[in-house]
Amino acid sequence: AGVEAKGFEHMGLDPRLLRAVSELGWSVPTAIQARAIPLAMEGRDLLARART
């Protein structure tokens, strides 16, 4: 399933998290973040794995 590259600001994250992400210099989530964060925000259980 394709995941559009959108910034963290489109994920419905708490403003404090958005500020921290910005301070770290992150602007676009990685593929695993783009897939996992929305599921976690729905309260779903998940197990994720990604190459580092």
Coordinates of N, CA and C in Angstrom, one line a residue:
A1 N 0.8 -1.2 0.0 CA 0.0 0.0 0.0 C 0.9 1.2 0.0
G2 N 0.6 2.2 -0.9 CA 1.4 3.4 -1.0 C 1.0 4.4 0.1
V3 N 2.0 5.1 0.6 CA 1.8 6.1 1.6 C 2.3 7.4 1.1
E4 N 1.4 8.4 1.1 CA 1.8 9.7 0.6 C 2.8 10.3 1.6
A5 N 3.7 11.1 1.0 CA 4.7 11.8 1.9 C 4.1 13.1 2.3
K6 N 3.6 13.1 3.5 CA 3.1 14.3 4.1 C 3.9 14.6 5.4
G7 N 3.9 15.8 5.8 CA 4.6 16.2 7.0 C 3.9 15.7 8.3
F8 N 4.6 15.7 9.4 CA 4.1 15.3 10.7 C 2.9 16.2 11.1
E9 N 2.8 17.4 10.6 CA 1.7 18.3 11.0 C 0.3 17.8 10.5
H10 N 0.3 16.9 9.5 CA -0.9 16.3 9.0 C -1.4 15.0 9.7
M11 N -0.7 14.7 10.8 CA -0.9 13.4 11.5 C -1.8 13.6 12.7
G12 N -2.1 14.8 13.1 CA -2.9 15.0 14.3 C -2.2 14.8 15.6
L13 N -0.9 15.1 15.5 CA -0.1 14.9 16.7 C -0.2 16.1 17.7
D14 N 0.0 15.8 18.9 CA 0.0 16.9 20.0 C 1.0 18.0 19.6
P15 N 0.6 19.2 19.8 CA 1.5 20.3 19.5 C 2.9 20.2 20.1
R16 N 3.0 19.6 21.3 CA 4.3 19.5 22.0 C 5.2 18.5 21.2
L17 N 4.5 17.4 20.6 CA 5.3 16.5 19.8 C 5.7 17.1 18.5
L18 N 4.8 17.9 17.9 CA 5.2 18.6 16.7 C 6.4 19.5 16.9
R19 N 6.4 20.2 18.0 CA 7.5 21.1 18.4 C 8.8 20.3 18.5
A20 N 8.7 19.2 19.2 CA 9.9 18.4 19.4 C 10.4 17.8 18.1
V21 N 9.6 17.4 17.3 CA 9.9 16.8 16.0 C 10.6 17.9 15.2
S22 N 10.1 19.1 15.2 CA 10.6 20.2 14.5 C 12.0 20.6 15.0
E23 N 12.2 20.6 16.3 CA 13.5 20.9 16.9 C 14.5 19.9 16.6
L24 N 14.1 18.6 16.3 CA 15.0 17.6 15.9 C 15.4 17.7 14.4
G25 N 14.7 18.6 13.7 CA 14.9 18.8 12.3 C 14.2 17.8 11.4
W26 N 13.3 17.1 11.9 CA 12.5 16.2 11.1 C 11.3 16.9 10.4
S27 N 11.1 16.7 9.1 CA 10.0 17.4 8.5 C 9.0 16.4 7.9
V28 N 9.5 15.2 7.4 CA 8.7 14.2 6.8 C 8.9 12.9 7.5
P29 N 7.9 12.2 7.9 CA 8.1 10.9 8.5 C 8.7 9.9 7.6
T30 N 9.4 8.9 8.2 CA 9.9 7.8 7.4 C 8.7 6.9 7.0
A31 N 8.9 6.0 6.1 CA 7.9 5.1 5.7 C 7.2 4.4 6.8
I32 N 8.0 3.9 7.8 CA 7.4 3.1 8.9 C 6.6 4.1 9.8
Q33 N 7.1 5.3 10.0 CA 6.4 6.3 10.8 C 5.1 6.6 10.2
A34 N 5.1 6.8 8.9 CA 3.9 7.2 8.1 C 2.8 6.1 8.2
R35 N 3.2 4.9 8.3 CA 2.3 3.8 8.4 C 1.8 3.5 9.8
A36 N 2.8 3.6 10.8 CA 2.5 3.2 12.1 C 1.8 4.3 13.0
I37 N 2.2 5.5 12.8 CA 1.6 6.6 13.6 C 0.1 6.7 13.5
P38 N -0.5 6.7 12.3 CA -1.9 6.8 12.2 C -2.6 5.6 12.9
L39 N -2.1 4.4 12.8 CA -2.7 3.3 13.5 C -2.6 3.4 15.0
A40 N -1.5 3.9 15.5 CA -1.3 4.1 16.9 C -2.3 5.2 17.4
M41 N -2.5 6.2 16.6 CA -3.4 7.3 16.9 C -4.8 6.8 17.0
E42 N -5.1 5.7 16.3 CA -6.5 5.1 16.4 C -6.6 4.2 17.6
G43 N -5.5 4.0 18.3 CA -5.5 3.2 19.5 C -5.3 1.7 19.1
R44 N -4.9 1.4 17.9 CA -4.7 0.1 17.5 C -3.4 -0.5 18.0
D45 N -3.4 -1.8 18.3 CA -2.1 -2.5 18.6 C -1.3 -2.7 17.4
L46 N 0.0 -2.5 17.5 CA 0.8 -2.8 16.3 C 2.2 -3.3 16.7
L47 N 2.7 -4.0 15.7 CA 4.1 -4.5 15.8 C 4.7 -4.0 14.5
A48 N 5.8 -3.2 14.6 CA 6.4 -2.7 13.4 C 7.9 -3.0 13.4
R49 N 8.4 -3.1 12.1 CA 9.8 -3.4 11.9 C 10.3 -2.6 10.7
A50 N 11.5 -2.0 10.8 CA 12.0 -1.2 9.7 C 13.6 -1.4 9.7
R51 N 14.1 -1.3 8.6 CA 15.6 -1.3 8.5 C 16.1 0.0 9.0
T52 N 17.2 0.0 9.6 CA 17.8 1.3 10.1 C 19.1 1.6 9.4

